PDB file of C-alpha atoms in Angstrom:
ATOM      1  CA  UNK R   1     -52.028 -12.901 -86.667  1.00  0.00           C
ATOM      2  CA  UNK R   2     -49.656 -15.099 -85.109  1.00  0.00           C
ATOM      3  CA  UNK R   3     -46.963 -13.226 -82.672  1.00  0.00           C
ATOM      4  CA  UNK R   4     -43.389 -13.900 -84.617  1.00  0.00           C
ATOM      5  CA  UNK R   5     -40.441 -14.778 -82.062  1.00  0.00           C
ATOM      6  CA  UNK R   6     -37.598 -12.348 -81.540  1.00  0.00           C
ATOM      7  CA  UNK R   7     -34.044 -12.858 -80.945  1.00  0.00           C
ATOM      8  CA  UNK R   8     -34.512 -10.184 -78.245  1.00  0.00           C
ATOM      9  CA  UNK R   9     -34.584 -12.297 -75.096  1.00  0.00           C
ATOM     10  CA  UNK R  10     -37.300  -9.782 -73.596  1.00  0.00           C
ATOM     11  CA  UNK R  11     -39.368  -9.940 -76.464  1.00  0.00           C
ATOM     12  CA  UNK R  12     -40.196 -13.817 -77.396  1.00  0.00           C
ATOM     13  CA  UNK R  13     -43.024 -15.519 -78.481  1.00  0.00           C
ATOM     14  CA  UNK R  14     -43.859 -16.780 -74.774  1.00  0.00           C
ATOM     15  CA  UNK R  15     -43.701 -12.675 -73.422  1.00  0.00           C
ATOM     16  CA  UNK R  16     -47.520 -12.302 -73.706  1.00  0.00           C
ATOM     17  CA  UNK R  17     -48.252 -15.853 -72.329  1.00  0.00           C
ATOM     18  CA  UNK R  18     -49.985 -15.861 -68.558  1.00  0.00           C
ATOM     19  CA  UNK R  19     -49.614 -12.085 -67.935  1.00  0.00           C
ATOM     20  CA  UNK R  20     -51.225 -11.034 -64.931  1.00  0.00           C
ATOM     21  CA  UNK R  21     -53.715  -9.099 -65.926  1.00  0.00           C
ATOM     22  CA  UNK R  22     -54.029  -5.144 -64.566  1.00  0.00           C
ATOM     23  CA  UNK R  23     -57.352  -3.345 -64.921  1.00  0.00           C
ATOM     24  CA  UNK R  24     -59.058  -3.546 -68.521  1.00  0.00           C
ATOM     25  CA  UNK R  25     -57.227  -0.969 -70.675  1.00  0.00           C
ATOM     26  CA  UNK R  26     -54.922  -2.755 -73.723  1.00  0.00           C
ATOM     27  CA  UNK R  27     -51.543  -1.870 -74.694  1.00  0.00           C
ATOM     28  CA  UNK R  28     -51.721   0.897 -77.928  1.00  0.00           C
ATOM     29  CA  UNK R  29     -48.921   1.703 -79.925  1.00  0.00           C
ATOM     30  CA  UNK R  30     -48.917   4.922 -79.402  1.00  0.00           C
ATOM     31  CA  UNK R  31     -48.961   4.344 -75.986  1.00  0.00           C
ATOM     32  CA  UNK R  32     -45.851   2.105 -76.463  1.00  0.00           C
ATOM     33  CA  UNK R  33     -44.160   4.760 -78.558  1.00  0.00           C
ATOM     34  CA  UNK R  34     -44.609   7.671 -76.033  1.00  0.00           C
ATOM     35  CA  UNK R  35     -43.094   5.211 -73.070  1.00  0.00           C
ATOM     36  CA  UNK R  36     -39.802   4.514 -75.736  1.00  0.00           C
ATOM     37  CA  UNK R  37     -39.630   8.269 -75.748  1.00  0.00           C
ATOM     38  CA  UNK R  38     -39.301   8.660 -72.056  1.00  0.00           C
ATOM     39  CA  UNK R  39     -36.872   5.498 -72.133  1.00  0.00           C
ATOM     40  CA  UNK R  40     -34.817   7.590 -74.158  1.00  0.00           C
ATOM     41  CA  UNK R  41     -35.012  10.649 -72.357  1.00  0.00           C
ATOM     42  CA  UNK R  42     -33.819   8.783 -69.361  1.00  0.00           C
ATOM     43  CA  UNK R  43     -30.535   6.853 -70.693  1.00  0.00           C
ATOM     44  CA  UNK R  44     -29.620  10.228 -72.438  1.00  0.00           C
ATOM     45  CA  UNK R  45     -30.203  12.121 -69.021  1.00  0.00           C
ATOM     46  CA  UNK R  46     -27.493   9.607 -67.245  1.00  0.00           C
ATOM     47  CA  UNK R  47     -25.425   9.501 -70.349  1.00  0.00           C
ATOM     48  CA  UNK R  48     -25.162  13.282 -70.216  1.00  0.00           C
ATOM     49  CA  UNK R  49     -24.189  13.206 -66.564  1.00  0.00           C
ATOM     50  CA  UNK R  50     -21.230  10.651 -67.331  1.00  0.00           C
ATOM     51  CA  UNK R  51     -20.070  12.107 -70.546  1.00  0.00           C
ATOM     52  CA  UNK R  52     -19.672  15.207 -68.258  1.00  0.00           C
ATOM     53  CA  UNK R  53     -17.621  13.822 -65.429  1.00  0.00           C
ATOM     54  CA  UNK R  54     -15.002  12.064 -68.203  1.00  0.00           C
ATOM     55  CA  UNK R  55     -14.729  15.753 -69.976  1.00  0.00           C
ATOM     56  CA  UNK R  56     -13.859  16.847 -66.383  1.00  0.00           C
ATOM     57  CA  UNK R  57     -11.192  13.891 -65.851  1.00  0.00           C
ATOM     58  CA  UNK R  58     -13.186  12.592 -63.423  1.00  0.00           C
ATOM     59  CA  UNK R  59     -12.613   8.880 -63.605  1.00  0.00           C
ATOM     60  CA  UNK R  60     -16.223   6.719 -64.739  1.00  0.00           C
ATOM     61  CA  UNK R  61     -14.701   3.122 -64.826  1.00  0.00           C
ATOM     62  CA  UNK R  62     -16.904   2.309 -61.540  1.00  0.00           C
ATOM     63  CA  UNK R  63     -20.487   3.784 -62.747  1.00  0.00           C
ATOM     64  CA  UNK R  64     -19.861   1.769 -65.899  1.00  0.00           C
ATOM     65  CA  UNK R  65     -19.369  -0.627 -64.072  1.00  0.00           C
ATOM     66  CA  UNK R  66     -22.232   0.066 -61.905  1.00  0.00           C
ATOM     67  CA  UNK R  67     -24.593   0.523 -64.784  1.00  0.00           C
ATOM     68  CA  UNK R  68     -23.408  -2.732 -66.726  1.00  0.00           C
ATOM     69  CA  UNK R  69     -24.174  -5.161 -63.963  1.00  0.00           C
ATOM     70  CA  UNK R  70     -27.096  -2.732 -62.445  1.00  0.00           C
ATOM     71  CA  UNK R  71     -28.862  -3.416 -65.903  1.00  0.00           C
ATOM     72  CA  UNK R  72     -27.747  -7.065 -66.538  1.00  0.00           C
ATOM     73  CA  UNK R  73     -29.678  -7.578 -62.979  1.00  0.00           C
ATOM     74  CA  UNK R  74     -32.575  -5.275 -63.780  1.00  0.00           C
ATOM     75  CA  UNK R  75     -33.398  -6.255 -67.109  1.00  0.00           C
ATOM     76  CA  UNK R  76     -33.784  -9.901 -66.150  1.00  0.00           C
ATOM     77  CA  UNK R  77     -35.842  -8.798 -63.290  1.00  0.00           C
ATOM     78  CA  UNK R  78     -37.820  -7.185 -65.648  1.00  0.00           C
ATOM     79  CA  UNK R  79     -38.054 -10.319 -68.376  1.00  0.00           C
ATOM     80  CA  UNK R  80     -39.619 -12.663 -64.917  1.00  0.00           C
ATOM     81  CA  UNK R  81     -41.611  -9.935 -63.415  1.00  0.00           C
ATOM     82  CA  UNK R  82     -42.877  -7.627 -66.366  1.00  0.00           C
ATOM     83  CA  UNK R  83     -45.547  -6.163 -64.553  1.00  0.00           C
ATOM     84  CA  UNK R  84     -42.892  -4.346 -62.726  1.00  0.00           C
ATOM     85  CA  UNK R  85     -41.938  -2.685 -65.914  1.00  0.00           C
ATOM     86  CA  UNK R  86     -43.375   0.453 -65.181  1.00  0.00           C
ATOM     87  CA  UNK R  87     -40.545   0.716 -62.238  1.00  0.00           C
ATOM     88  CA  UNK R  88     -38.036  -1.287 -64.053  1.00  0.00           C
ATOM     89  CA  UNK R  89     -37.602  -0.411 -67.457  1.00  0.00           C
ATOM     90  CA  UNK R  90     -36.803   3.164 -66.029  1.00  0.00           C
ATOM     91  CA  UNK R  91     -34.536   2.384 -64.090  1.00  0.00           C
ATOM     92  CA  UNK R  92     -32.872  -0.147 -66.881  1.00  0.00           C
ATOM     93  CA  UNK R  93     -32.478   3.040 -69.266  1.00  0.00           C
ATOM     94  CA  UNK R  94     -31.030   5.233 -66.509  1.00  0.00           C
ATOM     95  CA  UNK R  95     -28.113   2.092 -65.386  1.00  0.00           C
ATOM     96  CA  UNK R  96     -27.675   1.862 -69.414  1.00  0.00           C
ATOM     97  CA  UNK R  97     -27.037   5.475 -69.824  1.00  0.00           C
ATOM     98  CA  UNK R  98     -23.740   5.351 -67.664  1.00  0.00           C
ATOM     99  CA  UNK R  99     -22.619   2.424 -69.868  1.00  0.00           C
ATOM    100  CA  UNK R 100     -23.733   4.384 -73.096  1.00  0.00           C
ATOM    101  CA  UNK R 101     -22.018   7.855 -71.661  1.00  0.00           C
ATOM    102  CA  UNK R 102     -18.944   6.349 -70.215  1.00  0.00           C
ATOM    103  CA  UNK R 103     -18.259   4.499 -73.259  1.00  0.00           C
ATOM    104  CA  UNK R 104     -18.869   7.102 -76.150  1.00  0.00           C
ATOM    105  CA  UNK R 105     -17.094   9.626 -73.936  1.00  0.00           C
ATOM    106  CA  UNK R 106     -13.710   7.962 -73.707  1.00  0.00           C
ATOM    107  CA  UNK R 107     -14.073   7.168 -77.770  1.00  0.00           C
ATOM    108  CA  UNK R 108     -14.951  10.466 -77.800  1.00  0.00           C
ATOM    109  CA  UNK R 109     -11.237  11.715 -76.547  1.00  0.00           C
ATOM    110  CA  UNK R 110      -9.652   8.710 -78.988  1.00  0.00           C
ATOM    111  CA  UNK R 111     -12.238   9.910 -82.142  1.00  0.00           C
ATOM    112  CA  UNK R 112     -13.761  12.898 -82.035  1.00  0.00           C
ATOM    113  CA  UNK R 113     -16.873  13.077 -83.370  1.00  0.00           C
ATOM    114  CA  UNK R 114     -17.898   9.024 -82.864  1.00  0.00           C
ATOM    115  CA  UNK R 115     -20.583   9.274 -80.919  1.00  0.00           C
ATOM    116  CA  UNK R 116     -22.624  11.789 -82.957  1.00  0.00           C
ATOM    117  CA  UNK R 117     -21.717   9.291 -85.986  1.00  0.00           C
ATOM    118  CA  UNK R 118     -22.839   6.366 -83.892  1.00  0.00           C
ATOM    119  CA  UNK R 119     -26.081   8.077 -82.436  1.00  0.00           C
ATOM    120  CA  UNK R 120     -27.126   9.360 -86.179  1.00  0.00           C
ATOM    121  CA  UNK R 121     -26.115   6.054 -87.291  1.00  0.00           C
ATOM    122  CA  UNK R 122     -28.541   4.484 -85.013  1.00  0.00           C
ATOM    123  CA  UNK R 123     -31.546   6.690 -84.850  1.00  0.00           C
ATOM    124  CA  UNK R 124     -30.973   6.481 -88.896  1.00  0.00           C
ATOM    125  CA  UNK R 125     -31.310   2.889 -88.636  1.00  0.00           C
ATOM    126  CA  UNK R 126     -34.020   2.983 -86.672  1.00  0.00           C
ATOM    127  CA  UNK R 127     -35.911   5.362 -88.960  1.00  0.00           C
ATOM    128  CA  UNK R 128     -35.335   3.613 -91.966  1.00  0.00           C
ATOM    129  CA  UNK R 129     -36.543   0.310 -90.872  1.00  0.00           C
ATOM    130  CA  UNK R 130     -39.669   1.119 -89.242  1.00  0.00           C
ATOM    131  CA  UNK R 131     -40.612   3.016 -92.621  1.00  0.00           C
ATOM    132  CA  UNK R 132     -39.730   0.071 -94.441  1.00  0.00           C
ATOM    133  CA  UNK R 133     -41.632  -2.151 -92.104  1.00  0.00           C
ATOM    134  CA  UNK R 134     -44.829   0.148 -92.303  1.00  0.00           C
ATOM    135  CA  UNK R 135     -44.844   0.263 -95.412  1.00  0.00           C
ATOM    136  CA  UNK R 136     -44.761  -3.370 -95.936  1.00  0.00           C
ATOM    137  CA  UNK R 137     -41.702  -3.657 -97.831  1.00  0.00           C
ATOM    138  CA  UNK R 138     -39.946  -5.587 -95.257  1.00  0.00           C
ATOM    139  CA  UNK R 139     -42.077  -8.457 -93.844  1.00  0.00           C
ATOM    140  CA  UNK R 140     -40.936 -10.899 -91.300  1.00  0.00           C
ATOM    141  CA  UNK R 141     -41.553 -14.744 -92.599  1.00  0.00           C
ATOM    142  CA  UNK R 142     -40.609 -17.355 -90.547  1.00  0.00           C
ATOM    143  CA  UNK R 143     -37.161 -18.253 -92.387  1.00  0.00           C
ATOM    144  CA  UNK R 144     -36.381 -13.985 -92.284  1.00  0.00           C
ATOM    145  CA  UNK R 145     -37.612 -14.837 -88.088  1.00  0.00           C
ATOM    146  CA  UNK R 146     -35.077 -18.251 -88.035  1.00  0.00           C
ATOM    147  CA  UNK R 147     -32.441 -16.684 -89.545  1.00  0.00           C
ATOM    148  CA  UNK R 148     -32.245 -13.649 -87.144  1.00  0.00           C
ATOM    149  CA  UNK R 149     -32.574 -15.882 -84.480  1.00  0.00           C
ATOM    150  CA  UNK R 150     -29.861 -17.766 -85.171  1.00  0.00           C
ATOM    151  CA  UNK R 151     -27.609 -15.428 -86.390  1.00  0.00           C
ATOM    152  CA  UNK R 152     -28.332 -13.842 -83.186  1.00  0.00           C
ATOM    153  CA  UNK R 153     -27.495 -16.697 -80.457  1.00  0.00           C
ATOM    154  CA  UNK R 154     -23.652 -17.433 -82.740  1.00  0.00           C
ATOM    155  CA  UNK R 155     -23.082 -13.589 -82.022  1.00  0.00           C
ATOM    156  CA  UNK R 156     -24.007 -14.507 -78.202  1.00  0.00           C
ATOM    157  CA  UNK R 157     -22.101 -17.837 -77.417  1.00  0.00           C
ATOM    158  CA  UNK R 158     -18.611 -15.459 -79.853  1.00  0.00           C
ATOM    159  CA  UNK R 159     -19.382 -12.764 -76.743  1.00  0.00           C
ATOM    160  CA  UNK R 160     -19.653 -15.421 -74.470  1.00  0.00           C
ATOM    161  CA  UNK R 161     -16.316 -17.652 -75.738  1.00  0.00           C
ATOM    162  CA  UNK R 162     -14.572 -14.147 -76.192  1.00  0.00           C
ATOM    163  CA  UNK R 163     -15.678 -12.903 -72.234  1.00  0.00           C
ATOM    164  CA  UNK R 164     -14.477 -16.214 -70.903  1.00  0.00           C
ATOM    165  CA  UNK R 165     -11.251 -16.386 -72.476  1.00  0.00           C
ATOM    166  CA  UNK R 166     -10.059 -12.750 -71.121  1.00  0.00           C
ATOM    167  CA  UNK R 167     -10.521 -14.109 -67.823  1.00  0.00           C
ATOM    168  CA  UNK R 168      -7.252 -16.321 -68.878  1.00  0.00           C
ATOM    169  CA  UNK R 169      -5.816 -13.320 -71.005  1.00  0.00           C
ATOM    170  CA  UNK R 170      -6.778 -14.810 -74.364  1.00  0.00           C
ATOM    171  CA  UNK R 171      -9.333 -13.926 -76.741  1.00  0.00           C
ATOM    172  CA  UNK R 172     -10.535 -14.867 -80.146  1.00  0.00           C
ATOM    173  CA  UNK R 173      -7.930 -13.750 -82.797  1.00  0.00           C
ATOM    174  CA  UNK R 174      -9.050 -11.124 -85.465  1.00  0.00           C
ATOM    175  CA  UNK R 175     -12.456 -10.277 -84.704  1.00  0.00           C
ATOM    176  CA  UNK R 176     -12.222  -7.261 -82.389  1.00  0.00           C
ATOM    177  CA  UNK R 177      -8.948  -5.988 -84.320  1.00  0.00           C
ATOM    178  CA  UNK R 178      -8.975  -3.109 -86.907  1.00  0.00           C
ATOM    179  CA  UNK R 179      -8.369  -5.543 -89.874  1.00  0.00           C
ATOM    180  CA  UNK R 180     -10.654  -6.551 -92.565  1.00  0.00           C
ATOM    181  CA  UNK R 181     -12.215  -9.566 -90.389  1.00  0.00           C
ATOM    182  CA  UNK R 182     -12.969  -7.412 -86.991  1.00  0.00           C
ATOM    183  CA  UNK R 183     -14.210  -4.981 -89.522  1.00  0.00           C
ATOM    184  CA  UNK R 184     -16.485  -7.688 -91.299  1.00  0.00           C
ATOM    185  CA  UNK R 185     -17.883  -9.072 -88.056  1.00  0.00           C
ATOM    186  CA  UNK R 186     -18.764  -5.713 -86.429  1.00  0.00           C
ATOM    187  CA  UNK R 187     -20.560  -5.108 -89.673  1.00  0.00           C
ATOM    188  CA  UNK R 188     -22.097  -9.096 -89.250  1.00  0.00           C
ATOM    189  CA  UNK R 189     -23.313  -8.006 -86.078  1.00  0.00           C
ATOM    190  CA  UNK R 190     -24.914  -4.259 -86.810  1.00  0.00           C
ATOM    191  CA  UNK R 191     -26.610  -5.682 -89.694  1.00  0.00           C
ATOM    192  CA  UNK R 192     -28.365  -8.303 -87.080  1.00  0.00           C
ATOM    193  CA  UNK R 193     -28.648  -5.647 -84.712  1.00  0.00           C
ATOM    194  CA  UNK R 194     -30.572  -4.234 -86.963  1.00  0.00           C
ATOM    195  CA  UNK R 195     -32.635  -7.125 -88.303  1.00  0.00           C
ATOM    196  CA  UNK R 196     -33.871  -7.757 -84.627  1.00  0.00           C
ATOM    197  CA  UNK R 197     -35.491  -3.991 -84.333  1.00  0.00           C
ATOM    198  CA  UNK R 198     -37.460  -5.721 -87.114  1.00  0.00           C
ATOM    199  CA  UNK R 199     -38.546  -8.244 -84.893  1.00  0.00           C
ATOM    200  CA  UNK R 200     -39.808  -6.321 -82.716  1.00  0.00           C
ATOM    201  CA  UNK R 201     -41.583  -3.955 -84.562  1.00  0.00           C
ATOM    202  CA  UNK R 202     -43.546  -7.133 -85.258  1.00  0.00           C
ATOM    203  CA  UNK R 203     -43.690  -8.462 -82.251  1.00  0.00           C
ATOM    204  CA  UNK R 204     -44.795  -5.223 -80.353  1.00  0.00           C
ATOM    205  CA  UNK R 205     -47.813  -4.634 -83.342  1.00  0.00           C
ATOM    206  CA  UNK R 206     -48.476  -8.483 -82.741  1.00  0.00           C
ATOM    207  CA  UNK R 207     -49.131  -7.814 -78.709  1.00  0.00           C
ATOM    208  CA  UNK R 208     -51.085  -4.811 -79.200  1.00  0.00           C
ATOM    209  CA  UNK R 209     -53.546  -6.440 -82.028  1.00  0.00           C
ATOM    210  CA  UNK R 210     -53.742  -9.207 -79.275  1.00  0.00           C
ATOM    211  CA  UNK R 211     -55.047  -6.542 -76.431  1.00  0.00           C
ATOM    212  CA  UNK R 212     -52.062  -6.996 -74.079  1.00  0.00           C
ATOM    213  CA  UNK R 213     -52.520  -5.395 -70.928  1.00  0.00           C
ATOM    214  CA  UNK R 214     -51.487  -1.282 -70.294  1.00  0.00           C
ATOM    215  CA  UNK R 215     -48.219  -1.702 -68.766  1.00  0.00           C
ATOM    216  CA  UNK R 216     -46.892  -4.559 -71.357  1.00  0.00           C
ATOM    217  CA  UNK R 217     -46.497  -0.963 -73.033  1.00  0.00           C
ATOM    218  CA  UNK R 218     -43.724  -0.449 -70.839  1.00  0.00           C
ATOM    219  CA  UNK R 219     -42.161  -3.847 -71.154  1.00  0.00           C
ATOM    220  CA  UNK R 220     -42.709  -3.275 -75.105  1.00  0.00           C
ATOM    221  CA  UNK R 221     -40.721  -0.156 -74.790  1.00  0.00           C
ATOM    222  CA  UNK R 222     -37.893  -1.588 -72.725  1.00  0.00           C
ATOM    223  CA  UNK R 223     -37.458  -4.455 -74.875  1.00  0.00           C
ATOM    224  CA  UNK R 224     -37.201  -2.158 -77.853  1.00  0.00           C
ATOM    225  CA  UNK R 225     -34.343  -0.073 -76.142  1.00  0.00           C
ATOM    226  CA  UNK R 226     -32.525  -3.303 -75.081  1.00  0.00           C
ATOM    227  CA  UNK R 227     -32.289  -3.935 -79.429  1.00  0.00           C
ATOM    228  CA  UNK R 228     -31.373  -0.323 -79.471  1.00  0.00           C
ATOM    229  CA  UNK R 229     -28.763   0.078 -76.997  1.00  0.00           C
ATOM    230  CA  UNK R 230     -26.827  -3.041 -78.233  1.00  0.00           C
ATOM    231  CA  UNK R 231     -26.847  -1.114 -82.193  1.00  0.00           C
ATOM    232  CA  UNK R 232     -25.818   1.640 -80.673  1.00  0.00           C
ATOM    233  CA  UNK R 233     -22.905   0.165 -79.106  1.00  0.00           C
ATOM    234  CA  UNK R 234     -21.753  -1.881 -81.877  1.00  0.00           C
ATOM    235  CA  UNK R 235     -22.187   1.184 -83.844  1.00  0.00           C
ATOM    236  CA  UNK R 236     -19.591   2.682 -82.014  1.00  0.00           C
ATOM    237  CA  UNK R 237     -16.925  -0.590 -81.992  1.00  0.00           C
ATOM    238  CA  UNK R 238     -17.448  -0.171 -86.006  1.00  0.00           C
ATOM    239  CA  UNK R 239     -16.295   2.923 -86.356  1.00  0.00           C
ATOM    240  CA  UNK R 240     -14.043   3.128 -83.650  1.00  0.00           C
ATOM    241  CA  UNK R 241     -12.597   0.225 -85.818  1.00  0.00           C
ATOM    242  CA  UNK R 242     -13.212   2.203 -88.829  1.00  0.00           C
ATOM    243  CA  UNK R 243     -11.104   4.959 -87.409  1.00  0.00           C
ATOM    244  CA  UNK R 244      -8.144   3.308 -85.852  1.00  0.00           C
ATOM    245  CA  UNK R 245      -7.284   2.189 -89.519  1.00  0.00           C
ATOM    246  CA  UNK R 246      -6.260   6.028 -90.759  1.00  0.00           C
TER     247      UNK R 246
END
C-alpha cells in the first residue's frame, strides 16, 4: 500500500524516506495513539496555565507570542530532525498550548462559551472522521489526496498575502470580516482542516504497515496535533465570526 501525501507539511510522502533507524521495534498505532494522548495532555496543561493568568488580568500577549514563534521554530526542527521527536513534539504541544489558551481565553471574555463550542467542535470532528475512515466509508484516492493538497497551499499563500499586507496596514477585504464571505471562507478552510486529519489518518496507518521505526510514533503524533491545532483555531475564528453577527 502506497503511503498517500498530506497537505500537512510534517506528514508528506518523503517523511518515512532515509530515517535513521533506532533499535528494531516498529511504530504501532496504538503506540501512536497513546503518544497523541500525552500531546494533548501537554498543550491543555499550558493552555490551562494561560487561560488562568488572562481570568486574573494578567496580560498573555508575550507568551503568545512566545509560544507562536517557540513552535514555528520547533516544529520545523522537528520536520529536519524527526528522530528528535521524542523531545520535540513535547515541547511543540506545550509552546502551542499558550497560543491555544491565550487565544480562546480573550474570546472567551468577548463570547462566552467559544471555546467549549470550538473544543467539542473539534474533538467532534475528529471523532467523526476517524469512524468514517475506519470504517471505510471515506477513502483517500489520489484526486480526494490532490484536491486537499491544493486547496490547502491557496489557504497558505491567502495567510501568507494577508500576514504581509498588515505589515503595511492593509489586508485582504472581506475574508476575516463577520459578513457572508469571511463567514464562507472560515467555513472553506475548517472543512480542509478537516479533510487533512484524513490524510493523515492514512498516512500514519501507511507508516506503520511499512514498519517505521518506534519514535516515528512520536513524529506521527505531532504531525497529527499540528492538523488539530490549526481546526481548532479556525474553529474558534468561525464562531467568533458566527457570534459577532447577533
Amino acid at each position: 500500500m502506497a503511503i498517500m501525501r498530506s497537505a500537512n507539511p510534517a506528514l508528506n510522502s518523503k517523511t518515512f524516506t532515509g530515517l535513521p533507524s533506532v533499535g528494531t521495534e516498529p511504530m504501532t498505532m496504538q503506540g501512536t495513539v497513546n503518544k497523541s494522548a500525552v500531546l494533548l495532555i501537554c498543550v491543555f496543561a499550558t493552555a490551562t496555565w494561560t487561560w488562568s493568568r488572562v481570568t486574573a488580568g494578567e496580560q498573555v500577549g508575550p507568551w503568545v507570542l512566545i509560544g507562536a514563534i517557540g513552535g514555528f521554530v520547533t516544529a520545523m526542527v522537528t520536520v529536519f530532525k524527526k528522530n528528535w521527536a521524542p523531545v520535540t513534539a513535547p515541547m511543540y504541544a506545550l509552546l502551542e498550548g499558550f497560543v491555544i489558551g491565550g487565544l480562546s481565553a480573550i474570546l472567551e471574555r468577548q463570547f462566552p462559551g467559544i471555546a467549549m463550542q470550538a473544543a467539542g467542535l473539534t474533538f467532534g470532528t475528529l471523532f467523526c472522521l476517524l469512524l468514517a475512515y475506519s470504517s471505510g466509508m471515506i477513502r483517500v484516492t489520489e484526486n480526494f489526496k490532490l484536491g486537499v493538497v491544493a486547496a490547502t497551499g491557496g489557504i497558505m499563500l491567502v495567510y501568507l498575502v494577508s500576514m504581509i499586507l498588515g505589515f503595511f496596514g492593509h489586508t485582504i477585504p472581506y475574508i476575516h470580516g463577520s459578513g457572508a464571505i469571511g463567514i464562507g471562507f472560515s467555513l472553506l478552510v475548517v472543512g480542509v482542516a478537516a479533510m487533512n486529519l484524513v490524510l493523515d489518518f492514512d498516512f500514519i496507518e501507511s507508516a506503520v504497515q511499512r514498519g517505521a521505526p518506534k519514535y516515528m510514533e512520536w513524529y506521527g503524533a505531532f504531525g497529527l496535533m499540528v492538523t488539530l491545532i490549526w481546526l481548532y483555531i479556525e474553529m474558534l475564528r468561525l464562531l467568533s465570526k458566527l457570534r459577532s453577527r447577533r
